[in-house]
Short mmCIF file of C-alpha atoms in Angstrom, two decimals:
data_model
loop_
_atom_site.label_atom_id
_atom_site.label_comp_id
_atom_site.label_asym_id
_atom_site.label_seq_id
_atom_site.Cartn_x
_atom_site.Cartn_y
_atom_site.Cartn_z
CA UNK A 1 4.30 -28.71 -27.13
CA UNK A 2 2.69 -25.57 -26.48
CA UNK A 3 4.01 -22.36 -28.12
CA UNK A 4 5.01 -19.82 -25.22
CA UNK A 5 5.16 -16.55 -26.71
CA UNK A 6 7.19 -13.08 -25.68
CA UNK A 7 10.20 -11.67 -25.22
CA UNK A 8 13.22 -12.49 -22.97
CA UNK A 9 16.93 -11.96 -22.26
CA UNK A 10 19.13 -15.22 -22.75
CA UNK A 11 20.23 -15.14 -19.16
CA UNK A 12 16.39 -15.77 -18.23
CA UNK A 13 16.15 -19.33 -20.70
CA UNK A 14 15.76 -21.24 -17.24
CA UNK A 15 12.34 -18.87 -16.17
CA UNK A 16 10.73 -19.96 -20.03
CA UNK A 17 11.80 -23.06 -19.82
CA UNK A 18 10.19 -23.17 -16.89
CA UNK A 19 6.69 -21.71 -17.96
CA UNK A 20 7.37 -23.76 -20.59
CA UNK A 21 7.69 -27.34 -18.61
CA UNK A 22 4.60 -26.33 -16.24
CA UNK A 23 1.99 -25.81 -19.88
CA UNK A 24 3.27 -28.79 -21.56
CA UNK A 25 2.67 -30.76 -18.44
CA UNK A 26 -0.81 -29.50 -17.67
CA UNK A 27 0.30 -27.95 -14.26
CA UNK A 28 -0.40 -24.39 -15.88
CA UNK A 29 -3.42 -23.67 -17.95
CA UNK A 30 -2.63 -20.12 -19.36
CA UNK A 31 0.09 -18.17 -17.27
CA UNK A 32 1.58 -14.44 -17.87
CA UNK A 33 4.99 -13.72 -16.62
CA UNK A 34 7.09 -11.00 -16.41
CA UNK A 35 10.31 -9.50 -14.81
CA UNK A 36 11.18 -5.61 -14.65
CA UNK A 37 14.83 -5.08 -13.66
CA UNK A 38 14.94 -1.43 -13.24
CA UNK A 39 12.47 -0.11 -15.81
CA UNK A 40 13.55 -2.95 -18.25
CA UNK A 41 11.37 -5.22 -19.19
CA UNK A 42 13.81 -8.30 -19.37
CA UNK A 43 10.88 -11.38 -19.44
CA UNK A 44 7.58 -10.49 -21.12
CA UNK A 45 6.27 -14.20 -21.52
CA UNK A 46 2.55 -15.95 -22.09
CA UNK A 47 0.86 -18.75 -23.36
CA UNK A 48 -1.36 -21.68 -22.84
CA UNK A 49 -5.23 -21.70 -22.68
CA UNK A 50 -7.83 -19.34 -21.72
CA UNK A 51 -10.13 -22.48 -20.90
CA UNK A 52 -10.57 -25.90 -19.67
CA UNK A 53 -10.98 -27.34 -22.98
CA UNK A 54 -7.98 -25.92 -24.67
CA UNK A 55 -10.15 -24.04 -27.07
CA UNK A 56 -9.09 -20.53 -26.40
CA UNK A 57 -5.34 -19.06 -26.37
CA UNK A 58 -3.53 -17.17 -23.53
CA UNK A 59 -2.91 -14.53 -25.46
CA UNK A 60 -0.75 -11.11 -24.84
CA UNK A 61 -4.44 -9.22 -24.28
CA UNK A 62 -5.59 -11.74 -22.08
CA UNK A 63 -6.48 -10.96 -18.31
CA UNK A 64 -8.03 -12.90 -15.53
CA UNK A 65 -9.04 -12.32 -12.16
CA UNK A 66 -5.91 -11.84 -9.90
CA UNK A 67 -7.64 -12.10 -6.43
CA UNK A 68 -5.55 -10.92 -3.62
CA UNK A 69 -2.90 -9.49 -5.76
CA UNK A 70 -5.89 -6.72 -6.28
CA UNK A 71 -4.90 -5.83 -2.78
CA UNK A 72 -1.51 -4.54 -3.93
CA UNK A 73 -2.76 -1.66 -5.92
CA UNK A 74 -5.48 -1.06 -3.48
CA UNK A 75 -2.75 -0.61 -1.05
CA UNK A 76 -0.88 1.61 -3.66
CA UNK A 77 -4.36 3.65 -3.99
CA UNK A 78 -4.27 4.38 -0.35
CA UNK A 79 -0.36 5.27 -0.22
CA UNK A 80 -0.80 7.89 -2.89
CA UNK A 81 -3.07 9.74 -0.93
CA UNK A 82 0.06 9.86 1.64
CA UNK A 83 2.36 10.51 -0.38
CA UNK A 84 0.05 13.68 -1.57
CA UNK A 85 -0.29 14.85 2.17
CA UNK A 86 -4.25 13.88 2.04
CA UNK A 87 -4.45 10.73 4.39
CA UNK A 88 -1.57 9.72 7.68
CA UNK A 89 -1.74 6.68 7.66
CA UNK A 90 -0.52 6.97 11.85
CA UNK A 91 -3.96 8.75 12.09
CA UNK A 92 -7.21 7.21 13.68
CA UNK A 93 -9.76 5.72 10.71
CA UNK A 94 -12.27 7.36 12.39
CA UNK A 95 -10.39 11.01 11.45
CA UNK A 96 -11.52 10.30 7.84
CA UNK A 97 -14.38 8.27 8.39
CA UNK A 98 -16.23 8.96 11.60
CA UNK A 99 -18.61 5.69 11.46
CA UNK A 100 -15.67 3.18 12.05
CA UNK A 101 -15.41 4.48 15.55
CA UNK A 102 -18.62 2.25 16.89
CA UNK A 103 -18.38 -0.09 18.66
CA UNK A 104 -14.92 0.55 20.43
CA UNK A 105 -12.77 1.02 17.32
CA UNK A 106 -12.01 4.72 17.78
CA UNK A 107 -8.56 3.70 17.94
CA UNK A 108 -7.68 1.89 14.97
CA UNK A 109 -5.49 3.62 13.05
CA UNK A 110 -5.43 3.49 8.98
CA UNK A 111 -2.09 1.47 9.28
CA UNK A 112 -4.02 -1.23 10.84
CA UNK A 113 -6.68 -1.40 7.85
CA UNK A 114 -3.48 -1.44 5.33
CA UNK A 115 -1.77 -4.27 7.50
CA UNK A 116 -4.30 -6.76 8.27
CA UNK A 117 -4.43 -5.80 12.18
CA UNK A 118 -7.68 -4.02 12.38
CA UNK A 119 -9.49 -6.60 14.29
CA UNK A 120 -12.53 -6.29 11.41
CA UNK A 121 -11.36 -9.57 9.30
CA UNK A 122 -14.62 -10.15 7.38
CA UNK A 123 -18.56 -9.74 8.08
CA UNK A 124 -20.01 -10.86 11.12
CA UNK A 125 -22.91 -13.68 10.13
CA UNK A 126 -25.29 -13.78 8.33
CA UNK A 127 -22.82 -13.29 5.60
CA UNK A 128 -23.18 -13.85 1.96
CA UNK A 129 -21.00 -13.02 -1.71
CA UNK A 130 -23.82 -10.59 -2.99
CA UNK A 131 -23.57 -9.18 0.69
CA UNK A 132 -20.38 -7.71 -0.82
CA UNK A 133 -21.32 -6.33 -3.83
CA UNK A 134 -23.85 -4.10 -2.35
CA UNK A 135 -20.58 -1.73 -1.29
CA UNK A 136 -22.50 0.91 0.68
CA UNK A 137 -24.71 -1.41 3.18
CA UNK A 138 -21.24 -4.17 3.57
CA UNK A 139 -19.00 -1.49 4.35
CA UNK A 140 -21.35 -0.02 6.89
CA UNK A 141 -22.12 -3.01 8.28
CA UNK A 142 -18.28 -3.56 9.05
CA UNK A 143 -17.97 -0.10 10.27
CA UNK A 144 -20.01 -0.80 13.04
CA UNK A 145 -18.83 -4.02 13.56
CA UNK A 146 -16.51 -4.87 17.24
CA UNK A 147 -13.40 -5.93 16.15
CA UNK A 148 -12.69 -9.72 16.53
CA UNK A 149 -9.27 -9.56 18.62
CA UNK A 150 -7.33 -6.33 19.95
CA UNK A 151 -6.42 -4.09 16.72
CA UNK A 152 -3.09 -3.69 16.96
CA UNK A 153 -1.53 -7.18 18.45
CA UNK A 154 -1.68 -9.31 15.40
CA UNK A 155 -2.82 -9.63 12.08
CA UNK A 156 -6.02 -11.59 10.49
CA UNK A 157 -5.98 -11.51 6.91
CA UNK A 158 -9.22 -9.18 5.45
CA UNK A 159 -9.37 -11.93 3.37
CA UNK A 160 -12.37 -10.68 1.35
CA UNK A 161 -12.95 -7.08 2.72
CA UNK A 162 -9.55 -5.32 2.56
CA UNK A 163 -10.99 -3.49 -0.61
CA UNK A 164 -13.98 -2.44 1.63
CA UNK A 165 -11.91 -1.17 4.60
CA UNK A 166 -9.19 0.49 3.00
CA UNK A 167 -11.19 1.28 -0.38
CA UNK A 168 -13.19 3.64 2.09
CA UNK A 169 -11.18 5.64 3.14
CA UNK A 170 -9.81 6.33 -0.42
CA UNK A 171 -13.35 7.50 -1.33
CA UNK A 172 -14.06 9.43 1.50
CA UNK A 173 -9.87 10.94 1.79
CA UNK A 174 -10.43 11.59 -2.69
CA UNK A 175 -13.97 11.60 -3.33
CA UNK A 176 -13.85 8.75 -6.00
CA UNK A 177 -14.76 5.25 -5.86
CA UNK A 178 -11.77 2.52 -5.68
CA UNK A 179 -12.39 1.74 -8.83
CA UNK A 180 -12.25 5.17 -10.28
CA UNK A 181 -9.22 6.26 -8.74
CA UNK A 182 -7.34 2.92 -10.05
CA UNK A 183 -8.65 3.57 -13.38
CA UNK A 184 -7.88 7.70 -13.27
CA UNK A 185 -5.14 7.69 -10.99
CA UNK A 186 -2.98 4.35 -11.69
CA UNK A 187 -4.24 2.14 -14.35
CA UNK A 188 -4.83 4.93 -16.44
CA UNK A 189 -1.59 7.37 -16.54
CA UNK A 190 0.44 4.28 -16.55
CA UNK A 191 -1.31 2.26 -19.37
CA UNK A 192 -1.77 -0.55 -17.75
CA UNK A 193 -4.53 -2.91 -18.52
CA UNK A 194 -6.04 -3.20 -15.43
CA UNK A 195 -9.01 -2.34 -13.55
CA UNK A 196 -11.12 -3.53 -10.56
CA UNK A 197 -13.97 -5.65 -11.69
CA UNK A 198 -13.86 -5.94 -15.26
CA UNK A 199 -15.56 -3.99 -17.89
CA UNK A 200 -17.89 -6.14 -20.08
CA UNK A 201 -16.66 -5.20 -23.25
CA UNK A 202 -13.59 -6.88 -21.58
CA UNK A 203 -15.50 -10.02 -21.43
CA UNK A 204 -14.27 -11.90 -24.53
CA UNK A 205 -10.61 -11.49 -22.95
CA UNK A 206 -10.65 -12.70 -19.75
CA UNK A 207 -9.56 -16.49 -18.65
CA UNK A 208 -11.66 -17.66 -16.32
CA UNK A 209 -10.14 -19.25 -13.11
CA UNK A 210 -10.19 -22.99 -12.66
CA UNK A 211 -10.66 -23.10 -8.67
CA UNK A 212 -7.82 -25.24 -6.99
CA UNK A 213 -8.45 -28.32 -5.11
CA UNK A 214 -10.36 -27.89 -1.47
CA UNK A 215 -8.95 -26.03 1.16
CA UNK A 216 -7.18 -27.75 4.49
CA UNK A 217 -9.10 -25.91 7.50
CA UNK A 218 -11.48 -27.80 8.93
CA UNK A 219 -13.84 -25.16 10.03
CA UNK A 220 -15.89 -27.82 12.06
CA UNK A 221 -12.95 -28.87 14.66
CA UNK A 222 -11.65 -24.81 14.83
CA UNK A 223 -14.53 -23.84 16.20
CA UNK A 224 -17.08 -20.68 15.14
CA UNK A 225 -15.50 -18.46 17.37
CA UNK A 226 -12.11 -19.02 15.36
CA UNK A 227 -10.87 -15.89 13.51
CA UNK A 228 -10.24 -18.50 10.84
CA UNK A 229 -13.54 -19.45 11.36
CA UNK A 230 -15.32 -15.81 10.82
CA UNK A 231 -13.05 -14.60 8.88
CA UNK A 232 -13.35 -17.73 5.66
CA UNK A 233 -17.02 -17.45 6.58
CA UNK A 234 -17.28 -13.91 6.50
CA UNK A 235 -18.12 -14.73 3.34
CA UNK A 236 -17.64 -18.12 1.97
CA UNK A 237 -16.41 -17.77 -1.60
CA UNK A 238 -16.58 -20.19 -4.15
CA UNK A 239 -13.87 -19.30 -6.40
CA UNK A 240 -15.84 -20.24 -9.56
CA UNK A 241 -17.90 -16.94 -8.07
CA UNK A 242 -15.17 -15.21 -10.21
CA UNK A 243 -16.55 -16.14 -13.39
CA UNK A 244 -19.88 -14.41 -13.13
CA UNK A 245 -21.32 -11.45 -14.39
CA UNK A 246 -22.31 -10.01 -10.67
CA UNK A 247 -18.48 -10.55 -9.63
CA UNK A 248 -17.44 -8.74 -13.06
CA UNK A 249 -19.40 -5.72 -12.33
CA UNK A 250 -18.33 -5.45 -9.03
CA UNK A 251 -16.00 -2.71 -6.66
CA UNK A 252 -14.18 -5.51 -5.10
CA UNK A 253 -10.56 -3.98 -3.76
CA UNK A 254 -9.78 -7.31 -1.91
CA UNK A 255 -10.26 -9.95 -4.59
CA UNK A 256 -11.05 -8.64 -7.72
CA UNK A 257 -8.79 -7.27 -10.01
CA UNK A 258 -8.58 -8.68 -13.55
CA UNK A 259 -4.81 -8.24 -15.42
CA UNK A 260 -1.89 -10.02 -16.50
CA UNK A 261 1.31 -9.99 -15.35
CA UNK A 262 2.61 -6.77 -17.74
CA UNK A 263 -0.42 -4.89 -16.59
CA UNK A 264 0.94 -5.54 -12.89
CA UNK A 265 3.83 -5.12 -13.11
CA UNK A 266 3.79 -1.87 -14.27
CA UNK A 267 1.82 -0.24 -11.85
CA UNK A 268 3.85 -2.35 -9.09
CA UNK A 269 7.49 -1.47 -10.42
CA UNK A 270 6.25 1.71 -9.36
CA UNK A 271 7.71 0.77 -6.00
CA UNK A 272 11.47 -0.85 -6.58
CA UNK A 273 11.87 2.29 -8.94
CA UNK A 274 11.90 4.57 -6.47
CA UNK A 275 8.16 5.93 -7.12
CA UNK A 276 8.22 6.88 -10.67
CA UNK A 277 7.77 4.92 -13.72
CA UNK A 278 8.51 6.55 -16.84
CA UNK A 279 7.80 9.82 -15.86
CA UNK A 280 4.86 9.60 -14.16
CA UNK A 281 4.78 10.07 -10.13
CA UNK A 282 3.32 7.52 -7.65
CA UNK A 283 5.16 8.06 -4.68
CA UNK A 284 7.96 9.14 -2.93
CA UNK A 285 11.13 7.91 -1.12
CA UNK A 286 9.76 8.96 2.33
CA UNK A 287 6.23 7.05 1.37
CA UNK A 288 7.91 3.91 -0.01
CA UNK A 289 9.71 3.69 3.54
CA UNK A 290 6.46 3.79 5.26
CA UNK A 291 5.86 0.44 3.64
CA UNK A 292 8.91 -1.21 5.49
CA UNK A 293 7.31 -0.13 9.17
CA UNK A 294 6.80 -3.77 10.43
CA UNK A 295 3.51 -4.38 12.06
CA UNK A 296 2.74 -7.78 12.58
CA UNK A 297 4.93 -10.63 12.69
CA UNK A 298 3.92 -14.00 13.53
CA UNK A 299 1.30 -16.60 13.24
CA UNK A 300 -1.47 -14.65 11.10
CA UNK A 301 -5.35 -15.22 12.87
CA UNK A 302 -6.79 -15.33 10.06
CA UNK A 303 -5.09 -17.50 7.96
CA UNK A 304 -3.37 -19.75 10.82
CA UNK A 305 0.50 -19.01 9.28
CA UNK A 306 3.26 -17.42 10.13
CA UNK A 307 2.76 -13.57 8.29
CA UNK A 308 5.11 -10.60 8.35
CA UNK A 309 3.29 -7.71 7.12
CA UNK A 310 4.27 -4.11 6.61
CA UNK A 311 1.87 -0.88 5.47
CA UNK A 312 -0.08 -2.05 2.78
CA UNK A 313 2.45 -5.03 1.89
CA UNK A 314 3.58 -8.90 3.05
CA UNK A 315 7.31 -8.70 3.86
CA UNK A 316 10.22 -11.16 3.78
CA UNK A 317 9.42 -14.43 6.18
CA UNK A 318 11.69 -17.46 5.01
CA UNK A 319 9.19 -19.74 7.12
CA UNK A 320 6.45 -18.65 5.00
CA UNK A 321 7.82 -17.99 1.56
CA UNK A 322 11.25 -19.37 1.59
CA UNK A 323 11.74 -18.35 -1.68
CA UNK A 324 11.68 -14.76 -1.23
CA UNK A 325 15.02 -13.91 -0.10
CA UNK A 326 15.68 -11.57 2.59
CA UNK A 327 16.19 -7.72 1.94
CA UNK A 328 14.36 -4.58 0.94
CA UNK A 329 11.34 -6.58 -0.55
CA UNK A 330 7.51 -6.71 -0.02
CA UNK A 331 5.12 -8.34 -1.99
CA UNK A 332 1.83 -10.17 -2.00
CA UNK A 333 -0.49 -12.86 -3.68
CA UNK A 334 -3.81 -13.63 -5.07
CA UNK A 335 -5.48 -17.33 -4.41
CA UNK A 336 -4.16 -19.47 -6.57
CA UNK A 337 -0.81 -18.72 -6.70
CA UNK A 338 -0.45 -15.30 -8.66
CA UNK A 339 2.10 -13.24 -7.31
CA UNK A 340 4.41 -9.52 -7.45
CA UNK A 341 7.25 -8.85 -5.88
CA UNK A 342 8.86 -5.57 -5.69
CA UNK A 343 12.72 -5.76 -4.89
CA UNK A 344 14.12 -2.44 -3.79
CA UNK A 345 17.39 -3.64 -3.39
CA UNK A 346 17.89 -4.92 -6.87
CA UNK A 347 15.22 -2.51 -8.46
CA UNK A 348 13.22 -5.65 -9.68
CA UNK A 349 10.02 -6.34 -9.97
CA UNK A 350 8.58 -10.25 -10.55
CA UNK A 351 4.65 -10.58 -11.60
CA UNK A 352 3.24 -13.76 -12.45
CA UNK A 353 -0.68 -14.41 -12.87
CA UNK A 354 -2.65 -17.20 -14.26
CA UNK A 355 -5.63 -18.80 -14.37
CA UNK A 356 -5.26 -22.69 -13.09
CA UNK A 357 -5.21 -22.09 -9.43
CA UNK A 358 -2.84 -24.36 -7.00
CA UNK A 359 -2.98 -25.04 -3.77
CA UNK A 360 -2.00 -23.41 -0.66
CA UNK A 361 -2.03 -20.02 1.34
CA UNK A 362 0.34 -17.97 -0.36
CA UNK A 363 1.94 -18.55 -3.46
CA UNK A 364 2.21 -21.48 -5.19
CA UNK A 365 4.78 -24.26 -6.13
CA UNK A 366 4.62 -22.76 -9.68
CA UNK A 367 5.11 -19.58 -8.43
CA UNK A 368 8.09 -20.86 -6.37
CA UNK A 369 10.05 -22.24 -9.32
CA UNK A 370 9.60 -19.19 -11.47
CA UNK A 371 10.39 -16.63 -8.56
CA UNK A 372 13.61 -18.69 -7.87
CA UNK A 373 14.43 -18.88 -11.58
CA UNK A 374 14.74 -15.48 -11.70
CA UNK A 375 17.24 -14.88 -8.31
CA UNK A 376 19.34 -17.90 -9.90
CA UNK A 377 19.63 -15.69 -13.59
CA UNK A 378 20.53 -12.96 -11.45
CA UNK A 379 23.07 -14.80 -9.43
#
């Protein structure tokens, strides 16, 4: 049996036992969990292995990349500058970044960038990873890019250049890199181990991902003028990409963030505690509101589900993740199955990463049985 290590409240035994089930049995590799109920930290669990081989322990230092959860504190990034009076996020792109406007997006507003709807879903072809680390020549090249549907009607997941789009307009609204203001602006104040890209004297630390099995699209029969199409082409990404140097060093706001599920959580909690976490300011009450403007709801075009997103955050859809419950909650996902949810209504925060990716769009079973866990403790 594998040791799972931490700290919980006896009403949470089900959620260990859980994480506890899914190690023994393989399911998990190594897996970080943990549950903030209004600034208490009431499940601080990890364990398993760092590797394949079941060399290394998950220990409570390690960190691995997160993927799209990176997205959620890129979307906190750009919120900040809000909630500070320096970016409206009701105001063209184009207002802080005058180069978006080719090509017949003069229109597209910030919220759009922040909720999937921009119409700019990924690079047009020919379209490559190390396309995307170069971050000045990929973000101009979407910039002047004609938007794949009408901005505006419907999301299409910026699947790999969300960090790109939004991450922008952060530099050009603050003057600093993504990755700088995480680190001097939210990682940093907070004392969370986090960062975009990872350091290399980080290296040692990090679990590398073990990619999940292949995907369901068939690209062939969809067609190349699919938005699934272009967008899951725009680049292809091989998740074992995430366990290279190049991927390491790069300014990746979409897809890669390397934490755990503590280091998450506490920037995240920022948002079911009302803005502040232990003093230090993130937001405010009218900012965190902004986030529950619905913009899109329906079948997403770039990932071919049903999608409810807000500003900068997914929002309850029991058809697409039935087991987040109705109410004053948003949340989001990395590949794999790594997930936070911020509940306003019960001041709770749920962060889960890991390193064996599942299957599936968005979330995980895994994920499902832990997130579920927790409601049940709750009652």
């Amino acid at each position: 049996m594998t040791d799972i290590h931490g700290t919980h409240d006896a009403r949470f035994d089900d959620v260990r036992a859980a994480l506890e089930k899914n190690v023994d049995s393989g399911d998990e590799l190594g897996a970080s969990l943990v549950v903030d109920l209004d600034g208490d930290v009431v499940v601080d669990l990890w364990g398993g292995f760092r590797d394949q081989a079941r060399t290394l322990t998950w220990d409570e230092h390690t960190i691995t990349n997160v993927w799209s959860t990176t997205k959620t504190v890129t979307s906190l990034a750009a919120l900040m500058l809000a909630d500070r009076g320096d970016l409206d996020v009701h105001a063209p792109v184009a207002r802080y970044w005058p180069e978006f406007a080719a090509n017949g997006k003069e229109n597209v507003e910030v919220r759009h960038l922040l909720s999937h709807t921009s119409g700019v879903s990924g690079l047009e072809q020919p379209a490559t990873v190390e396309d995307l680390y170069d971050l000045a020549t990929s973000t101009a090249r979407m910039a002047a890019q004609a938007p794949w549907w009408t901005p505006g009607t419907a999301s299409g997941y910026h699947a790999a250049n969300f960090g790109h789009l939004v991450g922008e307009v952060v530099r050009r609204v603050s003057g600093k890199p993504l990755k700088a203001f995480v680190a001097e602006e939210i990682a940093g104040p907070l004392g969370a181990d986090f960062q975009i890209g990872a350091a290399e004297a980080d290296w040692g630390r990090i679990a590398d991902v073990v990619p999940p099995p292949p995907a369901e699209f068939d690209l062939v029969a969809l067609g190349a003028d699919s938005v699934i199409v272009k967008t899951l082409t725009g680049p292809v990404i091989d998740a074992n990409v995430a366990n290279t140097p190049a991927w390491r060093r790069a300014d990746l706001g979409a897809v890669n963030g390397h934490g755990n599920a503590r280091s998450v959580a506490r920037m995240l909690s920022a948002l079911a505690r009302g803005g502040t976490v232990d003093g230090v300011r993130l937001l405010g009450p009218d900012t965190i509101d902004v986030i529950f403007e619905e913009q899109a709801n329906g079948v997403d075009l770039g990932l071919g589900v049903p999608l409810r997103w807000g500003i900068g955050y997914g929002l309850p859809l029991r058809e697409a993740v039935p087991w987040i419950p109705d109410g004053r909650i948003c949340f989001w996902g990395g590949w794999g199955g790594s997930m936070i949810i911020m509940d306003l209504d019960r001041r709770l925060t749920i962060s889960y990463m890991m390193n064996r990716m599942g299957p599936g769009v968005i979330g995980s079973d895994r994920s499902g049985t832990y997130v579920q866990a927790v409601y049940d403790a709750l009652g």
